[in-house]
Each structure stands twice: as C-alpha cells, then as structure tokens.
Short mmCIF file of C-alpha atoms and ligand atoms in Angstrom, two decimals:
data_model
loop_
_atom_site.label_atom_id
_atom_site.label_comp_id
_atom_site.label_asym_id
_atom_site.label_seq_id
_atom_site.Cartn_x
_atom_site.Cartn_y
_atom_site.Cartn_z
CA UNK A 1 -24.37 -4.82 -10.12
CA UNK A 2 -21.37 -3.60 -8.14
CA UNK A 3 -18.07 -1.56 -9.44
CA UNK A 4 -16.31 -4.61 -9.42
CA UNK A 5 -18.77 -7.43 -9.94
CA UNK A 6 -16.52 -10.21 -11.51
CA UNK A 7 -12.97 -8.43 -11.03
CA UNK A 8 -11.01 -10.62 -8.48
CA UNK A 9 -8.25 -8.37 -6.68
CA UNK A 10 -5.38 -9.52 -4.69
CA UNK A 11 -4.67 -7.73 -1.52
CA UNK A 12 -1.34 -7.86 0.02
CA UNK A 13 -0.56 -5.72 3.46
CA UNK A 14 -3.35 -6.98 5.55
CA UNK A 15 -2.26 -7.02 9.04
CA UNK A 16 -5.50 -6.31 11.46
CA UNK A 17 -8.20 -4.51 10.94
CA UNK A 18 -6.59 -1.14 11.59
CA UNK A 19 -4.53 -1.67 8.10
CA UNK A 20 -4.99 0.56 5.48
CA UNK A 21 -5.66 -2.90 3.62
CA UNK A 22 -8.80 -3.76 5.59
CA UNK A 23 -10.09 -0.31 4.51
CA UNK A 24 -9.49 -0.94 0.73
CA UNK A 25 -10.98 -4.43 0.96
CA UNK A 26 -14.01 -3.38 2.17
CA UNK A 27 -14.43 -0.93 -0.37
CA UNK A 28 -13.89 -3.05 -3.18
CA UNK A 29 -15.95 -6.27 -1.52
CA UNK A 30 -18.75 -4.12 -1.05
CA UNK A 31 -18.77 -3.28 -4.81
CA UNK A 32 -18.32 -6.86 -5.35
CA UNK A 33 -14.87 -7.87 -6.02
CA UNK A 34 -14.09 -11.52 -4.81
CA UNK A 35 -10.82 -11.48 -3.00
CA UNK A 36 -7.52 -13.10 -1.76
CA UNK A 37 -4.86 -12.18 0.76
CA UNK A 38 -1.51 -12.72 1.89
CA UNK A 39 0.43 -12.90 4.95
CA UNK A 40 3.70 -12.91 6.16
CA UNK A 41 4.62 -15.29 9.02
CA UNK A 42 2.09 -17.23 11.12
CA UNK A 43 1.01 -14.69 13.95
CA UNK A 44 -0.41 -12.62 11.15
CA UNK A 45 -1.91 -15.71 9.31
CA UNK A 46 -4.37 -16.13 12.89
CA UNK A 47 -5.45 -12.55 12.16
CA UNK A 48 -5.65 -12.29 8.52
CA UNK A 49 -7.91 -15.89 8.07
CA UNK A 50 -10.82 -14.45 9.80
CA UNK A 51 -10.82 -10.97 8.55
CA UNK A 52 -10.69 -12.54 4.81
CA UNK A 53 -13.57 -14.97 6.27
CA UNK A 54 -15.65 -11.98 7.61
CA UNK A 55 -15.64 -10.88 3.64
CA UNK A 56 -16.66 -14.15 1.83
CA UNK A 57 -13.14 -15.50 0.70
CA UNK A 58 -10.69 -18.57 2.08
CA UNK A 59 -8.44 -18.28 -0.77
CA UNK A 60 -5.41 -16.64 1.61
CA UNK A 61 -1.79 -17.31 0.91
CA UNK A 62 1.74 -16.36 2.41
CA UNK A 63 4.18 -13.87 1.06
CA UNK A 64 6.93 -12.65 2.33
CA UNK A 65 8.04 -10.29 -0.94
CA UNK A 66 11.73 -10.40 0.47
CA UNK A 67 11.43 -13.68 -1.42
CA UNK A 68 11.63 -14.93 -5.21
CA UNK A 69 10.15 -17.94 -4.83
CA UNK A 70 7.30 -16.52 -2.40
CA UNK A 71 6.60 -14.42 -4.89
CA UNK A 72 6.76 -17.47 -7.71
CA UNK A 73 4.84 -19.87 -5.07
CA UNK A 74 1.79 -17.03 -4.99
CA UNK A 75 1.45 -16.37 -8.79
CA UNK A 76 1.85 -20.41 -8.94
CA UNK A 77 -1.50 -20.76 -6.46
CA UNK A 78 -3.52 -17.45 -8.60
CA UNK A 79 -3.03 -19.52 -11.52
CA UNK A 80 -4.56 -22.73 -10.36
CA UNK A 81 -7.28 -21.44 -8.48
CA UNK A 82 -8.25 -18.40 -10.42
CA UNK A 83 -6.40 -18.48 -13.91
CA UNK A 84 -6.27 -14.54 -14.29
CA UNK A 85 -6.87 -11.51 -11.90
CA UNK A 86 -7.58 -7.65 -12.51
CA UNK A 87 -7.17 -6.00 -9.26
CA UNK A 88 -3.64 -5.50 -7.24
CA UNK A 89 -3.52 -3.98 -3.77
CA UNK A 90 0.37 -3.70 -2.50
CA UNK A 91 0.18 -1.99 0.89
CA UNK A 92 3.46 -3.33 2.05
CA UNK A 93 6.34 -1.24 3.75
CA UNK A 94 9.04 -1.69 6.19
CA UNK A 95 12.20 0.09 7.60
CA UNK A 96 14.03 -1.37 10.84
CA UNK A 97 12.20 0.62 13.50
CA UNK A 98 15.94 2.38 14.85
CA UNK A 99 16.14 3.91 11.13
CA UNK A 100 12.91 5.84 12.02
CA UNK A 101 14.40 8.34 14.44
CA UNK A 102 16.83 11.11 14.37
CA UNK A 103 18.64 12.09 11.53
CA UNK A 104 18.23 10.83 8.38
CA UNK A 105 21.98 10.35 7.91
CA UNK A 106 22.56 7.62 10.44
CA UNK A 107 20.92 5.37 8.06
CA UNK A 108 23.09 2.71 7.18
CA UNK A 109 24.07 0.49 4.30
CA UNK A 110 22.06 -2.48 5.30
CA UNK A 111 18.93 -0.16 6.68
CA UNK A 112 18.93 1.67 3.26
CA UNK A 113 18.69 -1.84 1.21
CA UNK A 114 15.94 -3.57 3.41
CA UNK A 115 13.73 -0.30 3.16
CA UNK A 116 14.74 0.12 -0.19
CA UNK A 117 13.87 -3.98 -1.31
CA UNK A 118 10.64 -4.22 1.02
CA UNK A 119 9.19 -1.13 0.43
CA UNK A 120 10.24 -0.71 -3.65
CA UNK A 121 11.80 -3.23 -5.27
CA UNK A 122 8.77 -5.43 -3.89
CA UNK A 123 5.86 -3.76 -6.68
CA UNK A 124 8.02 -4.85 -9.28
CA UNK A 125 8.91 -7.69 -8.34
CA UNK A 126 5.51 -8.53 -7.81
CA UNK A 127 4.23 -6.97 -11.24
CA UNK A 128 6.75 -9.00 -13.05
CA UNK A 129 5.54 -11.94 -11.85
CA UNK A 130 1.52 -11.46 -11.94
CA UNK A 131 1.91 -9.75 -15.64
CA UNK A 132 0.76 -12.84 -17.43
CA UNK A 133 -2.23 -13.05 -15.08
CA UNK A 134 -3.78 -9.84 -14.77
CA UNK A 135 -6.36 -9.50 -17.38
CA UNK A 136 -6.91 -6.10 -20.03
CA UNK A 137 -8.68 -2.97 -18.29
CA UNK A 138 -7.04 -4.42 -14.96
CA UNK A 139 -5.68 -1.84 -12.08
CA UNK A 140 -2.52 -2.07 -9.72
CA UNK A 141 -2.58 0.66 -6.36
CA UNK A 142 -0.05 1.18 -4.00
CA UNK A 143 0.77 3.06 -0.75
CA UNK A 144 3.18 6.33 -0.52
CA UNK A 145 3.46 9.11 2.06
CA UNK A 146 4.43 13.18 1.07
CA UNK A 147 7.77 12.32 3.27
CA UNK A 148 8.69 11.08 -0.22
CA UNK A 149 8.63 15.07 -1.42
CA UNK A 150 9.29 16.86 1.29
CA UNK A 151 11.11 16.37 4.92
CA UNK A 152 9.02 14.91 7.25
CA UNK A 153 11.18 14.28 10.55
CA UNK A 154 12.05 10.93 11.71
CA UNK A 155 10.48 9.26 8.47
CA UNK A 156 13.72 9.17 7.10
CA UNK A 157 15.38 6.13 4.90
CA UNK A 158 11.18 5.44 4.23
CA UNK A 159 10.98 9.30 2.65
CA UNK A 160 13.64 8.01 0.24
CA UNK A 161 11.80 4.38 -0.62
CA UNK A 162 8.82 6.31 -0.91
CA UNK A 163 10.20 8.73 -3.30
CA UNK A 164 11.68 5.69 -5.45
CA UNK A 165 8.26 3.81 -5.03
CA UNK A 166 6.54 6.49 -6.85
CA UNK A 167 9.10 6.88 -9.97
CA UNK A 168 8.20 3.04 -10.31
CA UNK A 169 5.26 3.86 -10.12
CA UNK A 170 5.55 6.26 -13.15
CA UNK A 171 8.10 3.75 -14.96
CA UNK A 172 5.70 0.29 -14.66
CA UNK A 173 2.33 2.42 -15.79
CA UNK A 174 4.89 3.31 -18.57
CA UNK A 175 5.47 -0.22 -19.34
CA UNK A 176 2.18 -1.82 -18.83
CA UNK A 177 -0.22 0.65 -20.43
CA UNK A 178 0.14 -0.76 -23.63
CA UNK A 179 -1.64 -4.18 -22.16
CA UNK A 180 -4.07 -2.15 -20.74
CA UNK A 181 -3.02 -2.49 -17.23
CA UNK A 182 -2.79 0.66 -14.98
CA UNK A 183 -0.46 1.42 -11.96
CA UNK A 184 -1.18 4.27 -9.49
CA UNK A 185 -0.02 5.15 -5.98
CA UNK A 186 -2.28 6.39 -3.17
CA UNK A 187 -0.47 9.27 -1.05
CA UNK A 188 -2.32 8.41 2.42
CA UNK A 189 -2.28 11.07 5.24
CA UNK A 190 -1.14 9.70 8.97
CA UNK A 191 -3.65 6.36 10.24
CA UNK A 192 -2.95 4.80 13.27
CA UNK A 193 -2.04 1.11 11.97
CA UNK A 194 0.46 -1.25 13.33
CA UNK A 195 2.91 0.32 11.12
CA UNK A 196 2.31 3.76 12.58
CA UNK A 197 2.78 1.42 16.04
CA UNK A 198 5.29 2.99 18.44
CA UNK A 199 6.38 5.50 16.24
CA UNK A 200 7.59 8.28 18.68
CA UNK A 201 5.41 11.64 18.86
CA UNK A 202 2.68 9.81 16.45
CA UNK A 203 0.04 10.72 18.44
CA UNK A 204 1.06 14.46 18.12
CA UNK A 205 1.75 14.42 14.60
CA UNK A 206 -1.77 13.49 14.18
CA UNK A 207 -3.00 16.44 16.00
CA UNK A 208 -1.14 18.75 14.35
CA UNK A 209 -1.43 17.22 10.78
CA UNK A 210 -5.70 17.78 11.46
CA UNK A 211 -4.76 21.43 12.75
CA UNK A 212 -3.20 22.26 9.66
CA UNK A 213 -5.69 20.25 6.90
CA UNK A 214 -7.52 21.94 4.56
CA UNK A 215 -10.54 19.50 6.09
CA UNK A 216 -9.25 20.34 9.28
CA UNK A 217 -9.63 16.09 10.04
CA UNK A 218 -7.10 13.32 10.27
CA UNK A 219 -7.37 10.49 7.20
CA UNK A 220 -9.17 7.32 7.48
CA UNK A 221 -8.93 3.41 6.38
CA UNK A 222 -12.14 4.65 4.59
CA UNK A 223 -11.62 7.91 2.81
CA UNK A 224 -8.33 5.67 1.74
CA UNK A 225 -10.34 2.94 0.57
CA UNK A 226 -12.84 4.39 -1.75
CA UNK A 227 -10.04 6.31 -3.64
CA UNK A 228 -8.13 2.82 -3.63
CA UNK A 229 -11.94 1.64 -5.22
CA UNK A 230 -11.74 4.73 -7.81
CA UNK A 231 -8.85 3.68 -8.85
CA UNK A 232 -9.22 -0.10 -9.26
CA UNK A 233 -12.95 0.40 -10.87
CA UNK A 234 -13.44 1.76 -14.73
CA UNK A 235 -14.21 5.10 -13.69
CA UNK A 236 -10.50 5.48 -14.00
CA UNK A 237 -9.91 4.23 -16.75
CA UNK A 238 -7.81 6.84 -18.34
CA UNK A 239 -5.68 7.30 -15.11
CA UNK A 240 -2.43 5.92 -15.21
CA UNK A 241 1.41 6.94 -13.30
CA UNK A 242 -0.73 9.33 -10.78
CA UNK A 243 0.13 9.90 -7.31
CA UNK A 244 -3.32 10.60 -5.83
CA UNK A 245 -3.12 12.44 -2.52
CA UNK A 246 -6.20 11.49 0.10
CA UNK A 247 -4.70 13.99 2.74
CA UNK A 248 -7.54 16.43 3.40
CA UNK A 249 -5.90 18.83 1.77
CA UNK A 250 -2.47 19.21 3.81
CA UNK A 251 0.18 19.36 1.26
CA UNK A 252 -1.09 21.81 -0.47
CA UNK A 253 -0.63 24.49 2.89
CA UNK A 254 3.34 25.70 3.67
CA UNK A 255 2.92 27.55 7.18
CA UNK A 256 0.47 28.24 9.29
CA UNK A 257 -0.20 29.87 12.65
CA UNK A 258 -2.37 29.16 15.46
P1 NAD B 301 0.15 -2.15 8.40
O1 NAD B 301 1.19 -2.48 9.40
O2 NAD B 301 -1.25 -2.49 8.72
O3 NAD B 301 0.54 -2.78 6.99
C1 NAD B 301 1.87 -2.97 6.56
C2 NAD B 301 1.94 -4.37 5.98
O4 NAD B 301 3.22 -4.63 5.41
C3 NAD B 301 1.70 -5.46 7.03
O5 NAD B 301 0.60 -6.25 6.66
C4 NAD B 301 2.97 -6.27 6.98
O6 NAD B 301 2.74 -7.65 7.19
C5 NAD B 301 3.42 -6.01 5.55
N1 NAD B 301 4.83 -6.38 5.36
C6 NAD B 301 5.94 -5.89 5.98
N2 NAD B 301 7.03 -6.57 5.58
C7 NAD B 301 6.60 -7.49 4.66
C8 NAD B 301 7.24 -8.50 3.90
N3 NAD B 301 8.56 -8.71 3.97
N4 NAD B 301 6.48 -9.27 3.06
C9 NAD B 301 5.14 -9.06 2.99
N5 NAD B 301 4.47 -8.13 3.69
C10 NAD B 301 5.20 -7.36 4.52
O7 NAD B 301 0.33 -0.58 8.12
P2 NAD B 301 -0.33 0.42 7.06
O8 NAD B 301 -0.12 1.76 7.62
O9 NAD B 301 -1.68 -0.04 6.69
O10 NAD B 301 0.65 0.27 5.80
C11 NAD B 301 0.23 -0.05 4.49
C12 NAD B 301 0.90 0.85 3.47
O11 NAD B 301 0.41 2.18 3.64
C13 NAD B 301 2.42 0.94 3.58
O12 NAD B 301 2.98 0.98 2.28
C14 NAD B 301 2.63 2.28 4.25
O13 NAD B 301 3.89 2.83 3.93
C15 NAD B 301 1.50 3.07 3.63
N6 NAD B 301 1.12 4.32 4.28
C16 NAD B 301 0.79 4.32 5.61
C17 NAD B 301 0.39 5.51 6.21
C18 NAD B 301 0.05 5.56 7.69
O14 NAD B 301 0.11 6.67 8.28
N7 NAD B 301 -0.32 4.46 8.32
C19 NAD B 301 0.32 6.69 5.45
C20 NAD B 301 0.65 6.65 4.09
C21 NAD B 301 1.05 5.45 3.53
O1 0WE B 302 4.82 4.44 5.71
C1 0WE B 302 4.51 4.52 6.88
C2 0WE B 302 4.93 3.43 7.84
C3 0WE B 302 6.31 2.92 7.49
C4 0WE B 302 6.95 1.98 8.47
C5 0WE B 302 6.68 1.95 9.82
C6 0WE B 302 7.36 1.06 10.64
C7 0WE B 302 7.18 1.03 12.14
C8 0WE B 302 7.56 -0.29 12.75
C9 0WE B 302 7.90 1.12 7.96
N1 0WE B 302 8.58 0.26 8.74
C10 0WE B 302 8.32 0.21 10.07
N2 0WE B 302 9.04 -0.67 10.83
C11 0WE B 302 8.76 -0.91 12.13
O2 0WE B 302 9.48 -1.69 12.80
N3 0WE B 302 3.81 5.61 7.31
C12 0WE B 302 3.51 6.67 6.37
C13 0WE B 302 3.40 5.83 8.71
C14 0WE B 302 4.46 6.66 9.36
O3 0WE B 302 5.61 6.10 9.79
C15 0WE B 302 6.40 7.11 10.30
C16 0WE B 302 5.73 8.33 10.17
C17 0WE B 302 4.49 8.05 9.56
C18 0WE B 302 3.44 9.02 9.18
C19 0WE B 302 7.68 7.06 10.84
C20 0WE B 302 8.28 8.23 11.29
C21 0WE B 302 7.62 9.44 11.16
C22 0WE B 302 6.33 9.52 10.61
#
C-alpha cells in the first residue's frame, strides 16, 4: 500500500520533464496516486502525452486557466471519467518576460493584470470550480517563491502575484476546511525549468543562492516533490493555510560574507 493508493490527483503545470510538476508527479505516482494532466496549447500537448504515458495515465486534458469555460470544459471531463478527485497540483505562473527585468515600477497596467489573473486569480478559479468534486480528507498545493516577502531583483510584478497567491492561499484553506479540504503553498528555491528559461543572470543566482543555503545546495524537482507528497498524503492532515519553504534553509540567513 502506497501514501496515495486510491487518491486520484490532478496535476496542472506540466511542461517537460524539468517542471517542478514532473517532480511532484513522480512523487505521488510512486506512492500510488492515479493521475491526470493538463496542457496549454498543442506544442506542450506533444510533450506532456508521453510524460503522463511514462506514469500509467492517458486521461490528459487542455487548460488554459485564462479561460472560464476551459476551466468549466476540465471539471466537465473529471466528472465523467472519474466522478470525484482528492489531490490538486496548480504549478502554473506567468508574467510577460519584459516585466521580469529592471525595476519593478515599469510594470504596467496590462503586465500587472496578466501576472496577477495567471498566476492568482487562476487557484481560485480553479477551486471554485473542482469544489463539488474533490472528495473529504482531500489536499490542494501550489507554487510560491520568497520574492513574494522580500525583494528579489528582476522578479518583480511575479513578487507581487506571489505575495497575493499566498493570502489566497490563507483565505481558500479558510473557506474549505470545514469540508475537509486543505490548501497549502510550496515556497520552492531557484530550479532550472522552462520558466526559469532565459531569465537573465539565472545561472548566477543559482550559485550564489547554494553559497548562501543553510544546505549549502541548490533545490530540486525532487526535494520539491516529496514535500508536495507530504502535503497531499494524510500525514498532513492537520496542516492547512501554510506556506512551506523547501529552500535549504536560505531565507532564514540576512547577510553573509565570503
Ligand atoms: P514550468 O515552465 O515547467 O511550469 C510553468 C507552467 O505554467 C507550464 O506548464 C505552463 O504551461 C503553465 N502555464 C503558463 N500559463 C498558463 C496558462 N495560461 N494556462 C495554463 N497553464 C499555464 O516552470 P516551473 O518552474 O516548474 O513552474 C511551476 C510553478 O513553480 C510556478 O508557479 C512557479 O512560479 C513556481 N516556482 C518556480 C520556481 C523556479 O525557480 N523554477 C521556484 C519557486 C516557485
Ligand atoms: O516563479 C518563477 C517563474 C515565473 C515566471 C517566469 C517566466 C519566464 C518566461 C513567470 N513568467 C515567465 N514568463 C516568461 O515569458 N520562478 C520563481 C523562477 C524565477 O523567475 C525569475 C526569478 C526566479 C527565481 C525571474 C526573475 C528573477 C528571478
């Protein structure tokens, strides 16, 4: 008997198998969860069909959580194929790539609201719709980054959705504990993913970031993936509303020297 023998989980954010999604799948198919994806646009639907093969599963849908009746279509399809769920997975998050440099306040209106409705609104929009469906004792996790507490350069308009990300975070465990249902947020490190992807000075912020750590390491899809299983599994069953840092350590250090 796995952790999750007989949970089903949807994952949504699975680009390649760099993603921090391919990490938590793993985790949880290993324990035995039984799974199903989405994708957003058909050059990720070639890459996502055979990683969700590789783990036993065919049931793989598109969503593109910019829209309502994506959203609708996908709760439609988890109905008729699976009637309920328990485990949700939203490792989604985008900014237009010329928000992600220099200062924060050349952000503009339109910038803010597509970071802001990707990257936010999307859990709750998504929540809303899969309430009826995700059975008692069942577990939502999402993505954040520290840039949501403190400045981390060129992160930007994302520090901001971040930081909203994680108050709804607080405000939906709020309104779905009393069905049983908990919502928590991972607080990944730095991973090289396609979202990481031509990011300027990555490469250096990942050498520094393992200079500073507590661990004195960078983060990976794994270490992120069996907190991700933690948290969708019983053993955290009284956890609700957390922000769960899987960092090595670095947030808790202010300076340091050589
Ligand atoms: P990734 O590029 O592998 O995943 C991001 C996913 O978001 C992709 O699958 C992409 O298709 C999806 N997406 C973007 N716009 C979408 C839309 N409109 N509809 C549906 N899906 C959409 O990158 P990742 O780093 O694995 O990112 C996953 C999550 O982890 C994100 O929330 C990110 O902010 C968070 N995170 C990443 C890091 C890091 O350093 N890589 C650190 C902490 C948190
Ligand atoms: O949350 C993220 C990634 C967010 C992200 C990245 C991109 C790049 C490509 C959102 N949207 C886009 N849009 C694109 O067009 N991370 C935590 C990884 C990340 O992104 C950064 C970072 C770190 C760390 C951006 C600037 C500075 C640091």
């Amino acid at each position: 008997m796995g952790l999750l023998t007989g949970k089903r989980a949807l994952i949504m954010g699975l680009a390649n198998d760099n993603s921090i999604a391919w990490g938590i799948s793993k985790a949880l198919h290993a324990e035995g969860a039984e799974l199903c994806f989405t994708f957003v646009g058909e050059a990720l639907e070639k890459r996502v069909r055979p990683l969700a093969a590789s783990l036993g599963t065919t049931f793989v849908e598109p969503c593109d959580v910019a829209s309502d009746s994506d959203i609708t279509n996908l709760f439609a399809r988890i109905k008729e194929v699976w009637g309920t769920f328990d485990i949700l997975i939203h490792a989604v998050a985008f900014a237009k790539k010329d928000e992600l440099n220099g200062d924060y306040l050349n952000v503009t209106r339109e910038g803010f609201h597509i970071a802001m409705d990707i990257s936010v609104y999307s859990l709750t929009g998504i929540i809303k719709a899969a309430r009826p469906l995700i059975n008692s004792g069942g577990s939502i996790v999402t993505l954040t980054y520290h840039g949501s507490q403190q400045v981390a350069q060129n992160y930007n308009v994302m520090g901001v959705a971040k930081a909203a990300l994680e108050a709804s975070v607080r405000y939906l465990a709020s309104d779905l504990g009393p069905q049983n249902i908990r919502v928590n947020a991972i607080s990944a490190g730095p991973i090289r993913t396609l979202a990481a992807s031509g990011i300027a000075g990555f490469k250096d912020l990942l050498k520094s970031f393992a200079g500073v750590a507590p661990l004195r390491r960078n983060v990976t899809q794994e270490d992120v993936g069996n907190t991700a299983l933690f948290l969708a599994s019983d053993l955290s069953s009284a956890t609700t509303g957390e922000i769960i840092y899987v960092d090595a350590g670095f947030r808790n250090i202010s300076i340091k020297t050589e």
